[in-house]
Coordinates of C-alpha atoms and ligand atoms in Angstrom, one line a residue:
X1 CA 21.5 -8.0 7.1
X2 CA 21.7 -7.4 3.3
X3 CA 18.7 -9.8 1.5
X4 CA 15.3 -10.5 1.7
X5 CA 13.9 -13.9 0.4
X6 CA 11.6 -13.6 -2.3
X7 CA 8.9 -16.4 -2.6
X8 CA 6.8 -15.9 -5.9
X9 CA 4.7 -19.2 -6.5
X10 CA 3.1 -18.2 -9.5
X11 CA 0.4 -20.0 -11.5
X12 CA 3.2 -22.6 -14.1
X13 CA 6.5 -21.8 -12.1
X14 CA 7.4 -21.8 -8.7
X15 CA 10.7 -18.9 -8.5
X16 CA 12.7 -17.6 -5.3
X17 CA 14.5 -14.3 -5.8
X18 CA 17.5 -12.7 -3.7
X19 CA 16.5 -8.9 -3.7
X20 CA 19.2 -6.2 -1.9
X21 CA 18.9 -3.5 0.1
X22 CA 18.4 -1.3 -3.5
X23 CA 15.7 -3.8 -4.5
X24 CA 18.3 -5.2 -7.2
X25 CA 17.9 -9.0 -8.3
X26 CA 21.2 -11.1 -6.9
X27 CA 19.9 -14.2 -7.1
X28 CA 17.0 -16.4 -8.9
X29 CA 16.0 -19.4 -9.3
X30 CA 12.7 -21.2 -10.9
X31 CA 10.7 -24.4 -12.0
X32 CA 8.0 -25.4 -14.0
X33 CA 5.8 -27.9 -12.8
X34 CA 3.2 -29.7 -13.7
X35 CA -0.4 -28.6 -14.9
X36 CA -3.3 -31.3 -14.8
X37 CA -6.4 -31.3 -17.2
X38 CA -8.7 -34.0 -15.5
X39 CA -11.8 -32.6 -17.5
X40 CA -12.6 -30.1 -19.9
X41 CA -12.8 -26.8 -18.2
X42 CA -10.9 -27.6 -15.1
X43 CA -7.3 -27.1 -13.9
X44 CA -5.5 -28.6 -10.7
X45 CA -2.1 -28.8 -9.1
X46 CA -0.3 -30.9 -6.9
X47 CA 0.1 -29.0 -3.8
X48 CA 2.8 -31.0 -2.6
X49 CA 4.5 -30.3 -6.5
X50 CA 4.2 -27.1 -5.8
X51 CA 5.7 -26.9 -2.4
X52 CA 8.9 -29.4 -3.4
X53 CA 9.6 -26.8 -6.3
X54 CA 8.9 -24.0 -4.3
X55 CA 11.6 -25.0 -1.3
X56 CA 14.1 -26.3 -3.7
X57 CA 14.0 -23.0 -5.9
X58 CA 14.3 -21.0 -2.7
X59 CA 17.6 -23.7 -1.3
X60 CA 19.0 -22.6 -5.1
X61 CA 18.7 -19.1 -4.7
X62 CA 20.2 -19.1 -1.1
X63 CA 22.9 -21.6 -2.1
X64 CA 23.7 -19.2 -5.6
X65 CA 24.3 -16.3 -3.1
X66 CA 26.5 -18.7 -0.6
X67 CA 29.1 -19.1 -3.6
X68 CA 29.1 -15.3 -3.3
X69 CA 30.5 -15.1 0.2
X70 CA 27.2 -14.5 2.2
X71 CA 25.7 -16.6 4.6
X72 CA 21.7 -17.7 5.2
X73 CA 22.1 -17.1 8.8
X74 CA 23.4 -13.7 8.6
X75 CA 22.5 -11.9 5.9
X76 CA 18.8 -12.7 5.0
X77 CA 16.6 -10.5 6.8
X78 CA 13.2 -11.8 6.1
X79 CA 11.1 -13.8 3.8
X80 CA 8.6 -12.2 1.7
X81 CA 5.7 -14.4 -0.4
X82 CA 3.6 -14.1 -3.4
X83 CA 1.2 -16.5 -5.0
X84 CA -1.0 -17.1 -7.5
X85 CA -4.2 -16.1 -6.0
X86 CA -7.7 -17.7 -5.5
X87 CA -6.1 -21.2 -6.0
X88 CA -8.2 -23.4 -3.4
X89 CA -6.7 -26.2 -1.2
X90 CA -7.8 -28.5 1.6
X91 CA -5.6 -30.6 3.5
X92 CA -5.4 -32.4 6.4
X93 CA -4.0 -30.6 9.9
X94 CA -2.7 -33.9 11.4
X95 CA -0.8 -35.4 8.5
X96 CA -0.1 -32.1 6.3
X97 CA -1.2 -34.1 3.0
X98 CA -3.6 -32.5 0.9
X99 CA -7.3 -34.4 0.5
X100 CA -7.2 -33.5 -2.9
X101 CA -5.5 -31.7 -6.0
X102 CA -5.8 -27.9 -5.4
X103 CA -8.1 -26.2 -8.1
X104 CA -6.8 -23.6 -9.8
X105 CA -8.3 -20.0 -10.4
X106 CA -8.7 -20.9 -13.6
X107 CA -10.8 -23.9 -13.4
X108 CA -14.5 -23.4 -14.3
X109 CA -16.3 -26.3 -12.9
X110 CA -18.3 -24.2 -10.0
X111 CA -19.9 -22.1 -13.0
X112 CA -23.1 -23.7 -12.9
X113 CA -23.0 -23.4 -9.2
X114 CA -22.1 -19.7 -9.7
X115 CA -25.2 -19.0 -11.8
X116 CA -27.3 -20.6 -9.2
X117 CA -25.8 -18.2 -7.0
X118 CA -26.5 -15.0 -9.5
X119 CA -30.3 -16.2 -9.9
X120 CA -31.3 -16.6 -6.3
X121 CA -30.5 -13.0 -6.4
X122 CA -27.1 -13.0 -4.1
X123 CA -24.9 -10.6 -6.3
X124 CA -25.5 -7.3 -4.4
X125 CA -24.9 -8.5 -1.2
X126 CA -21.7 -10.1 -1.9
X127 CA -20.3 -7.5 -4.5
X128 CA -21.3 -4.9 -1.4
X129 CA -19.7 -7.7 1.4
X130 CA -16.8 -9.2 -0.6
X131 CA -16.2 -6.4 -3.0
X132 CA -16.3 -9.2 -5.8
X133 CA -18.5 -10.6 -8.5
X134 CA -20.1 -13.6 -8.2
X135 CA -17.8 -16.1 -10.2
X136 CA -16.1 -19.3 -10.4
X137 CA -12.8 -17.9 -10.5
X138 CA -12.5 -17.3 -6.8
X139 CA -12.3 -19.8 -4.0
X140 CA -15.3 -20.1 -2.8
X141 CA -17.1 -22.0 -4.6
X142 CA -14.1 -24.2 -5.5
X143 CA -13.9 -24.8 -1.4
X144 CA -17.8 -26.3 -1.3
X145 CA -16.7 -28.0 -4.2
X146 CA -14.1 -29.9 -2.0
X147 CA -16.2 -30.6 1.1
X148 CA -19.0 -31.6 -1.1
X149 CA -16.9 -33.9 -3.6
X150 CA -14.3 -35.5 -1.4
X151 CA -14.9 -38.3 0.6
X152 CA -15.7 -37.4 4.4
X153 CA -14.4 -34.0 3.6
X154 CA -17.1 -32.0 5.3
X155 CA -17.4 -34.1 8.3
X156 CA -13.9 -33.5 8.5
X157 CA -14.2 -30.1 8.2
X158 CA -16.8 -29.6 11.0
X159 CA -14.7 -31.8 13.7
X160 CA -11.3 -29.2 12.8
X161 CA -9.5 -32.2 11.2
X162 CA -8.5 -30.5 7.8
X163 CA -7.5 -27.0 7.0
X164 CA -8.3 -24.8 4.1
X165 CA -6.1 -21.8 2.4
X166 CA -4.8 -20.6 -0.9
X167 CA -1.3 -21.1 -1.7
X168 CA 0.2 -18.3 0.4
X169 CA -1.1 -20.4 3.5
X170 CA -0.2 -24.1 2.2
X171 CA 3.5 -22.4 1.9
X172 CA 3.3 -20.4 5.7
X173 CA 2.7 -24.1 6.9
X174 CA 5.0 -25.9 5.6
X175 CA 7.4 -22.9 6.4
X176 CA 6.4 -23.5 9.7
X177 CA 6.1 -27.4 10.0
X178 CA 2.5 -26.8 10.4
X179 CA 2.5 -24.3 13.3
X180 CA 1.3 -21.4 11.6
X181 CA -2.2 -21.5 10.0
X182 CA -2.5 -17.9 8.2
X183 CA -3.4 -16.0 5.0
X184 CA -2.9 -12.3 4.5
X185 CA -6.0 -10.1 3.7
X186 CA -5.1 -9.0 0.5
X187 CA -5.4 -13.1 -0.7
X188 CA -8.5 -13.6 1.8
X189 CA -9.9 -10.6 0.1
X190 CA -10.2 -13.0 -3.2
X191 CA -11.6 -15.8 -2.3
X192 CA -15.6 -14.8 -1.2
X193 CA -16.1 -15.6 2.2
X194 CA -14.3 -12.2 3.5
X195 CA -15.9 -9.1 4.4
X196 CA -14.1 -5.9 3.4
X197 CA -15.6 -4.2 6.3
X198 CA -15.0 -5.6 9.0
X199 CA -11.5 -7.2 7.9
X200 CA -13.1 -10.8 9.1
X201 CA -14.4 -14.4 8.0
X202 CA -18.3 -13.6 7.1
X203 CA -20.4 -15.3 8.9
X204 CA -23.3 -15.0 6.7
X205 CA -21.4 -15.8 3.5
X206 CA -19.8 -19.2 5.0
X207 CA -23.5 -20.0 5.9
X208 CA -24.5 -19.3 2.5
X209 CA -21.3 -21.8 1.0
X210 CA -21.8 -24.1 3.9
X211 CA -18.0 -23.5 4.7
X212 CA -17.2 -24.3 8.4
X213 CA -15.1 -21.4 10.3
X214 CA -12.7 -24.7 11.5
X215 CA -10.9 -24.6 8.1
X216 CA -10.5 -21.3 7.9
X217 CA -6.6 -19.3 8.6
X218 CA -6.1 -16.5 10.7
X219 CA -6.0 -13.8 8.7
X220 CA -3.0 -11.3 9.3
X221 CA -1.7 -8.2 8.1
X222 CA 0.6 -8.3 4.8
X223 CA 3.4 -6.8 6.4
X224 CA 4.3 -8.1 9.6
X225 CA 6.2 -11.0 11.4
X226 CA 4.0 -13.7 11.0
X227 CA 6.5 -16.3 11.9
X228 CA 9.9 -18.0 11.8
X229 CA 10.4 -20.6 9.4
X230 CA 11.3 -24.3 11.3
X231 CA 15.3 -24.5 11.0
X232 CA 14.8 -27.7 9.0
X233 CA 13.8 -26.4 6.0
X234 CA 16.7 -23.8 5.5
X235 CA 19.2 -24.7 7.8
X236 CA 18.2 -21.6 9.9
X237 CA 15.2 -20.2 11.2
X238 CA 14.4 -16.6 9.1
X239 CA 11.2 -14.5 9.8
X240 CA 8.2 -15.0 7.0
X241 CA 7.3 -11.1 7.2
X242 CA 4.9 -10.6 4.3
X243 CA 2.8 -11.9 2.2
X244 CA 0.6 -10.6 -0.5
X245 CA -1.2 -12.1 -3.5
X246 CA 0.7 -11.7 -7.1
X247 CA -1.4 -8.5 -8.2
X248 CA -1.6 -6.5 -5.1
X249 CA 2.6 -7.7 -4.2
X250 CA 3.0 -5.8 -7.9
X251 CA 1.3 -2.7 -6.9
X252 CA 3.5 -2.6 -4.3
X253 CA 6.5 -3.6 -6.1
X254 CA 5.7 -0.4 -8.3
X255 CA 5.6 1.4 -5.4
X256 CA 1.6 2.6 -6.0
X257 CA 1.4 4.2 -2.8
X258 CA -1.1 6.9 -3.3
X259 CA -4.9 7.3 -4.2
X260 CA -5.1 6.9 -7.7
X261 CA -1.7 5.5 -8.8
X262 CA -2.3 2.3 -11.0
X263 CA -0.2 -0.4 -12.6
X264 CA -1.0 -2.8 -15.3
X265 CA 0.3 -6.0 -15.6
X266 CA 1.0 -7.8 -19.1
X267 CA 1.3 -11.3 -18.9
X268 CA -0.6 -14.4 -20.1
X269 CA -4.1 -11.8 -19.1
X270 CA -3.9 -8.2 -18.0
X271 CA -4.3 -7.1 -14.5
X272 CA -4.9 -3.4 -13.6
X273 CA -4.9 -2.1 -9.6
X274 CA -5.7 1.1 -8.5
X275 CA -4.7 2.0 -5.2
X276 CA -7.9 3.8 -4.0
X277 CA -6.9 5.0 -0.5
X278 CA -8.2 3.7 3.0
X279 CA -11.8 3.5 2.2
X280 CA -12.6 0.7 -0.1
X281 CA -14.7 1.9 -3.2
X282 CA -17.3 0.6 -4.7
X283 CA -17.6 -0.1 -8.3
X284 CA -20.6 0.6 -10.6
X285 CA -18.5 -0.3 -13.7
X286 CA -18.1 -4.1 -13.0
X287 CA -14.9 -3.9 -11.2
X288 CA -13.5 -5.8 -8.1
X289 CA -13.0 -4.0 -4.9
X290 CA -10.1 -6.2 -2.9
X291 CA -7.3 -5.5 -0.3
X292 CA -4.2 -4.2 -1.6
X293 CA -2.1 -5.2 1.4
X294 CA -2.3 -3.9 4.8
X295 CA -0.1 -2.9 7.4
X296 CA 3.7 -1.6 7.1
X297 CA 4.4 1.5 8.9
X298 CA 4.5 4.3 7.2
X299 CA 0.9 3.0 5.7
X300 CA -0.8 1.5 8.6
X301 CA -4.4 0.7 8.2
X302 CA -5.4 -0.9 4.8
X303 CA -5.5 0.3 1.3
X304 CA -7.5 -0.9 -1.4
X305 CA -7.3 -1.3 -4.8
X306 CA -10.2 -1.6 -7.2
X307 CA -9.0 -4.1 -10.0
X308 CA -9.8 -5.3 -13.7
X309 CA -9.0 -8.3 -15.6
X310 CA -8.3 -9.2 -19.2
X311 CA -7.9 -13.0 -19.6
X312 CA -5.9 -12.9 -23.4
X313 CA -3.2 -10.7 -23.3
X314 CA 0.2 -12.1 -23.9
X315 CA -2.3 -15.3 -24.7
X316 CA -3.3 -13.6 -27.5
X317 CA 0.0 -13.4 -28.9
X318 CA 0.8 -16.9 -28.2
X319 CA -2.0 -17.7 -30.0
X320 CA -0.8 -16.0 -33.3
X321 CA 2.3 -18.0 -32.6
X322 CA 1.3 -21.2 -31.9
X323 CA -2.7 -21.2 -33.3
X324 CA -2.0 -19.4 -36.8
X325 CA 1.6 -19.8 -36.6
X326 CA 2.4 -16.0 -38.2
X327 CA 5.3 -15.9 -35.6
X328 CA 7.7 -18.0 -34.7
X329 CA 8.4 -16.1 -31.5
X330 CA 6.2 -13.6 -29.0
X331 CA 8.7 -11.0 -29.6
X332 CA 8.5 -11.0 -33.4
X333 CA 5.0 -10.0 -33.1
X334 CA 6.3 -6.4 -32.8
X335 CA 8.2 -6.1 -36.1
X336 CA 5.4 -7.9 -38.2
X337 CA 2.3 -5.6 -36.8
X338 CA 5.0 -2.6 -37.7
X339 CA 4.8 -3.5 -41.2
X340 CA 2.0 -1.9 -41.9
X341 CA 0.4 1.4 -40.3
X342 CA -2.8 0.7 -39.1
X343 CA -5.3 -2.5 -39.3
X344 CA -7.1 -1.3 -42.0
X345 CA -10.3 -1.2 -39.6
X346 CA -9.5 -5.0 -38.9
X347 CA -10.7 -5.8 -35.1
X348 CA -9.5 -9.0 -32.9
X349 CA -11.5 -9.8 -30.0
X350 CA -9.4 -12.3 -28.1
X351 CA -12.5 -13.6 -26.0
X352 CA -10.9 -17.0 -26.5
X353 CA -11.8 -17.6 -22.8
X354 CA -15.1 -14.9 -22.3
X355 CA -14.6 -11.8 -21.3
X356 CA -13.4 -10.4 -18.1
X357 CA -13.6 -6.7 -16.5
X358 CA -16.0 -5.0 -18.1
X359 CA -18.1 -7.5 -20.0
X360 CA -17.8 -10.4 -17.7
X361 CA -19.3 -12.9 -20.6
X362 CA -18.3 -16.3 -19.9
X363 CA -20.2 -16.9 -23.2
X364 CA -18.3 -14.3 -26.0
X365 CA -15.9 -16.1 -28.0
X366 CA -13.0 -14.6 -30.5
X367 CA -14.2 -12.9 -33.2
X368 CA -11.9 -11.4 -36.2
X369 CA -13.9 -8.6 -38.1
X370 CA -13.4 -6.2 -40.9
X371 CA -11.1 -8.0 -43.2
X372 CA -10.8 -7.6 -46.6
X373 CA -9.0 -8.8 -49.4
X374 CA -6.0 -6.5 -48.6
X375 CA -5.9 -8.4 -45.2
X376 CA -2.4 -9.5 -44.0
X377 CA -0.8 -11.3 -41.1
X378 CA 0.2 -7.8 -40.7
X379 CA -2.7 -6.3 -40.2
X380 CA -4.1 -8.9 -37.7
X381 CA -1.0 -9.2 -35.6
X382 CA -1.9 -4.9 -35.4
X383 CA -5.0 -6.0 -34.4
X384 CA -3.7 -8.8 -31.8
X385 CA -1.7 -6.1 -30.2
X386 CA -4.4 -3.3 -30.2
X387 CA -6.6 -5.6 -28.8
X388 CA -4.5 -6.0 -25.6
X389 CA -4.1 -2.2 -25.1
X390 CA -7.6 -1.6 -26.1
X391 CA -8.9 -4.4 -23.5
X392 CA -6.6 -2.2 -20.9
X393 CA -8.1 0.9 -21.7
X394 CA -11.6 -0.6 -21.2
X395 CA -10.8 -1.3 -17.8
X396 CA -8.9 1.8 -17.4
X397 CA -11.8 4.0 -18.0
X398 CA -13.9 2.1 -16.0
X399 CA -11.5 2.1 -13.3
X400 CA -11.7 6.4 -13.9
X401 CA -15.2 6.5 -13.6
X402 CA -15.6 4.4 -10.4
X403 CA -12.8 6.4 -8.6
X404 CA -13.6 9.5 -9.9
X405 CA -9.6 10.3 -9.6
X406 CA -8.1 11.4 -12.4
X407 CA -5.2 8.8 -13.4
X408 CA -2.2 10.9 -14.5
X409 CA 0.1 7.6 -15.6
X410 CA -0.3 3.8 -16.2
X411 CA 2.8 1.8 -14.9
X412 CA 3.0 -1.2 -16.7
X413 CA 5.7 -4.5 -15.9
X414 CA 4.7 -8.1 -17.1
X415 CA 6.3 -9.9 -19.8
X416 CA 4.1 -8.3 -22.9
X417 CA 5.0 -4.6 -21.4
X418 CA 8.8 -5.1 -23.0
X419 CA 7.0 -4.9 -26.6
X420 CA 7.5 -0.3 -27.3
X421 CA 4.9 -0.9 -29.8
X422 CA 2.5 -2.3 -27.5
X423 CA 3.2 0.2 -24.9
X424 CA 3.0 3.9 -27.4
X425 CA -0.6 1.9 -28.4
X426 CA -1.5 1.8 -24.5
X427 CA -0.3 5.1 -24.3
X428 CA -2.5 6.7 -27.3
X429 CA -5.8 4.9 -26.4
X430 CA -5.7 5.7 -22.8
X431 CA -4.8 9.0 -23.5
X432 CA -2.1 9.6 -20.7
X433 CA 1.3 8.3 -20.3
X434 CA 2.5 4.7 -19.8
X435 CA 6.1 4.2 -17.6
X436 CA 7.8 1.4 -17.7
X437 CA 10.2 1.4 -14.5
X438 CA 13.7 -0.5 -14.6
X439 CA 13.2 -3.5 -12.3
X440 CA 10.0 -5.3 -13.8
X441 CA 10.4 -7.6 -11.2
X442 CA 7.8 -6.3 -9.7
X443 CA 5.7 -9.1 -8.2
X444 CA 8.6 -10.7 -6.2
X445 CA 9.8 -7.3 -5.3
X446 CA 6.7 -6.7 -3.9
X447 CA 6.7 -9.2 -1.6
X448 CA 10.6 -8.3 -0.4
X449 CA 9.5 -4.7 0.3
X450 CA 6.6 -5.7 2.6
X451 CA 8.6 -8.3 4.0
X452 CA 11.5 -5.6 4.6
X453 CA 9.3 -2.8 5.8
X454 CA 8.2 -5.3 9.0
X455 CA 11.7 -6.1 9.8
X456 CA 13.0 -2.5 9.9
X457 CA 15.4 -3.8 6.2
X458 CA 13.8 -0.8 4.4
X459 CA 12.9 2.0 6.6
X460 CA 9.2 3.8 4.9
X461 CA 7.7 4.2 2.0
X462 CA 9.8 7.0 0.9
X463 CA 12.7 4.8 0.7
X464 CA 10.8 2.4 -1.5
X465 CA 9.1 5.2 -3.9
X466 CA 13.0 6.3 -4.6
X467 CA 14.0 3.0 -5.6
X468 CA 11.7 2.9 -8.2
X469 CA 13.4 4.3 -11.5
X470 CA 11.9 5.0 -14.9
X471 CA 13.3 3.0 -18.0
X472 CA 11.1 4.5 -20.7
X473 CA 7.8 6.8 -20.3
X474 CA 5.5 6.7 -23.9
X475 CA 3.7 9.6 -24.1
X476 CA 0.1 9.7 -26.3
X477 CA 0.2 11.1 -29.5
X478 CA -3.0 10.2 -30.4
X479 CA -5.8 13.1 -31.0
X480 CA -9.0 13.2 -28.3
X481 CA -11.1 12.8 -31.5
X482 CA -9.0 10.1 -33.0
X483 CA -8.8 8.4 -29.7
X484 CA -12.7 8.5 -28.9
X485 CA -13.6 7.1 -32.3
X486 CA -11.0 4.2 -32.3
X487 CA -12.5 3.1 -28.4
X488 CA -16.0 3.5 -30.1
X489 CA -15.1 1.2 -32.8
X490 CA -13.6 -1.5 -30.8
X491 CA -16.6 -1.7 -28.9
X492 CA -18.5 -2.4 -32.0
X493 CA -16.6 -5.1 -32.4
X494 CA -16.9 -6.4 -28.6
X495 CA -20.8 -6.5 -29.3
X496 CA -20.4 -8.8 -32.1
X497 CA -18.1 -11.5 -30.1
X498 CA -20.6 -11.3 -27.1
X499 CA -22.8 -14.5 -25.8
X500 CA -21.9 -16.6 -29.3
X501 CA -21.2 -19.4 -27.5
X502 CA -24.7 -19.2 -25.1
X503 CA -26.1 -22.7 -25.0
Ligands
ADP601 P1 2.9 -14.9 -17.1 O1 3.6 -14.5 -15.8 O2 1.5 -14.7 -17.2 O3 3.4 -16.3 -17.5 P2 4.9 -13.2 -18.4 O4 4.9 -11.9 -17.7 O5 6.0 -14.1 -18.3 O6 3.5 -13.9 -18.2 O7 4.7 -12.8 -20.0 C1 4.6 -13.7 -20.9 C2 3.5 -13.4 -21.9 O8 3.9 -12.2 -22.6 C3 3.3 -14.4 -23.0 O9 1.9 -14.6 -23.1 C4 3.9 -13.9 -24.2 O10 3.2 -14.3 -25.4 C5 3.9 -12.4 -24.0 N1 5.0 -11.7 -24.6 C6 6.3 -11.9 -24.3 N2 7.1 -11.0 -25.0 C7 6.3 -10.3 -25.8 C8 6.5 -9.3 -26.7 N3 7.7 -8.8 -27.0 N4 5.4 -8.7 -27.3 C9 4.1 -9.2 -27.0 N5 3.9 -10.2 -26.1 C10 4.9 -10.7 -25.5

């Protein structure tokens, strides 16, 4: 066996990548598909879009590596998946047709629901059940949303006939033709209804979101067998032997083994994980406690990770470039904000969406402060990039002051990280080194590796923590005192974007 399969179903594309046994790319493939708007506020898919580009990416990739003399049958080892997480969708066990368009993390429509929520006081029980905060990102609230909205849905429910899961489940069953109904527990970890504790379905919760158990997927371990895929959809049956959600599949992928080892993730938002040991931890600081992954040998048991969010991070640059139009491309930001050497105390809150980790304030809105007359594009394309690394380092010190570790090193990958001027900022206002490694693949080889550590394709941990090479460390250069005033001033600026868009 050389290759493991990796599935990445992310939140616009659906990819398939061909790692070997070095955790080197051979093969990718990957498609867009479709994004629907029905109202203001909310975002679906078509599950069954999703699947069709998901299996004919993954039939790409495997055919790509065919022309290279290698065969399905014998040389993949396993099948390793990652997916966007929280995504909710309901569909029926008989047929295998979704009831309805999944909703998307990002859609907001159980907000109002969610405040409910907050003011009859449930917040501290399910921060200290779930380990999250009470909001409309996760599933939830978009799952009573479906049994309350669709037609028949929760009578349905309640007699077994339909089946719930985020993606990672919707693609295990049509893997498996519908014989395998599963989610891993670092994506049941996200959506409300599971208890860190006791690594189960709470009752209590899916009383409190009148969810009925008869929807719900067994939930297994990350890295493990957890089926064979049905010959028909690859020609050949291969083991699906891990799973993960996107974030905690990157942690992996960057090999964050040990307490207190972090990466951040610069995409459209940022996503930082902390891989806080065996215990989960719980934050004072705003922060979600979730599953990491759980199970390959090496690192039985489960680790958790405490995790922050920034919603506009690369977003913020594709807003320069397609909202002001100072760029013509994300990568030009770098050599414009280099034109001059500071913002001249110009601040850019991207809270374009609200604010995530720490502020959580659905309500801020993007605020541009301390211009002048001698104010460029220069300046606020400084700003637009100090405002992604000074989001980070937010959550970063939040993150130090929950876990009371000291972080020695950020390890960044995501599409955003590739910008050096970006990454010395991150560097100087976190105040210890950023590394980016080599492969930034990380999500997808994430998945591989957990995949590959259940099948015996990589032996431990070790073998995995070698792989990983550095391709360029920043180091801070920044002064304590310098450093301290520059966070002090930003968050100035954070108060004044706060709650402006409060009805
Ligand atoms: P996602 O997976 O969320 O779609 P990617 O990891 O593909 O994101 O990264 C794309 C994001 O990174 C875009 O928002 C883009 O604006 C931003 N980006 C890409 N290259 C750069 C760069 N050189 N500097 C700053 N931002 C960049």
């Amino acid at each position: 066996m050389k290759y493991i399969l990796a599935l990445d179903q992310g939140t616009t594309s659906s990819r398939a990548i061909v790692f070997d046994r070095k955790g080197h790319v051979v093969t990718v493939a990957q498609r867009e598909f479709q994004q629907i708007f029905p109202q203001p506020g909310w975002v679906e898919h078509d599950a069954r879009e999703i699947w069709a580009t998901q299996h004919a990416v993954a039939l790409e990739a495997l055919d790509a590596l065919e022309k290279g003399g290698a065969q399905r049958g014998r040389d993949i080892a396993a099948i390793g998946i990652t997916n966007q997480r929280e995504t909710t969708l309901l569909w029926d066990r008989e047929t295998g047709q979704p009831v309805a368009n999944a909703i998307v993390w990002q859609d907001r429509r159980t907000a109002a629901r969610c405040d409910q929520l907050r003011a009859q006081g449930h917040a501290a029980r399910i921060q200290q059940k779930t380990g999250l905060v009470i909001d409309a990102y996760f599933s939830g609230t978009k799952l009573e949303w479906l049994l309350d909205n669709v037609p028949g849905a929760r009578e349905r429910a309640e007699a077994g006939e339909l089946a719930f899961g985020t993606i990672d489940s919707w693609l295990v069953w049509n893997l498996t033709a519908g014989r395998v109904h599963a989610t891993d527990a670092s994506n049941a970890s996200r959506t409300m209804l599971f208890n860190l504790h006791t690594q189960d379905w709470d009752d209590d919760l899916l009383k409190l979101l009148r969810v009925p158990r008869a929807v719900l997927p067994d939930v297994v371990p990350s890295s493990g067998v957890v089926a064979e895929s049905e010959s028909s959809v690859f020609g050949v049956a291969l083991p699906v032997a891990g799973i993960a959600g996107d974030q905690q599949a990157a942690t992996f992928g960057q090999a964050c083994f040990a307490p207190g080892m972090a990466k951040n993730t610069y995409g459209t938002g940022c996503f930082m994980l902390m891989n806080t040991g065996a215990q989960p931890v719980a934050s004072r600081n705003r922060l979600l406690t979730t599953v990491g992954w759980q199970g390959p040998s090496g690192l039985h048991r489960t680790a958790y990770c405490l995790e922050g969010s920034v919603f506009m991070a690369g977003a913020t640059v594709q807003w320069l470039r397609d909202g002001l139009q100072v760029i013509k491309s994300a990568p030009e930001v770098e050599s414009l904000a280099a034109q001059v050497d500071d913002t001249g105390d110009v601040y850019l809150v991207p809270a374009f969406a609200g604010l995530g980790t720490p502020d959580w304030d659905g309500y801020a809105r993007g605020t541009l402060v301390g211009m002048t007359r001698g104010t460029t594009r220069a300046h606020i394309a400084r700003a637009a990039l100090e405002a992604v690394a000074l989001q980070s380092a937010d959550v970063f010190s939040a993150m130090s002051r929950d876990a009371r570790i000291p972080l020695r090193e950020l390890r960044v990958d995501g599409g955003a990280s590739r910008n050096n001027l970006l990454m010395q900022m991150q560097a100087d206002f976190l105040g210890v080194p950023v590394v980016r490694p080599q492969v930034t693949e990380t999500t997808a080889l994430g998945a591989a590796y957990l995949a590959g550590l259940a099948t015996g394709f990589w032996q431990d941990a070790q073998e995995i923590s070698a792989q990983w090479q550095v391709d360029r460390r920043f180091d801070p250069h920044l002064g304590e005192s310098e450093r301290t005033a520059k966070l002090g001033r930003w968050r100035e600026a954070v108060e004044r974007a706060k709650g402006w868009a409060r009805p």
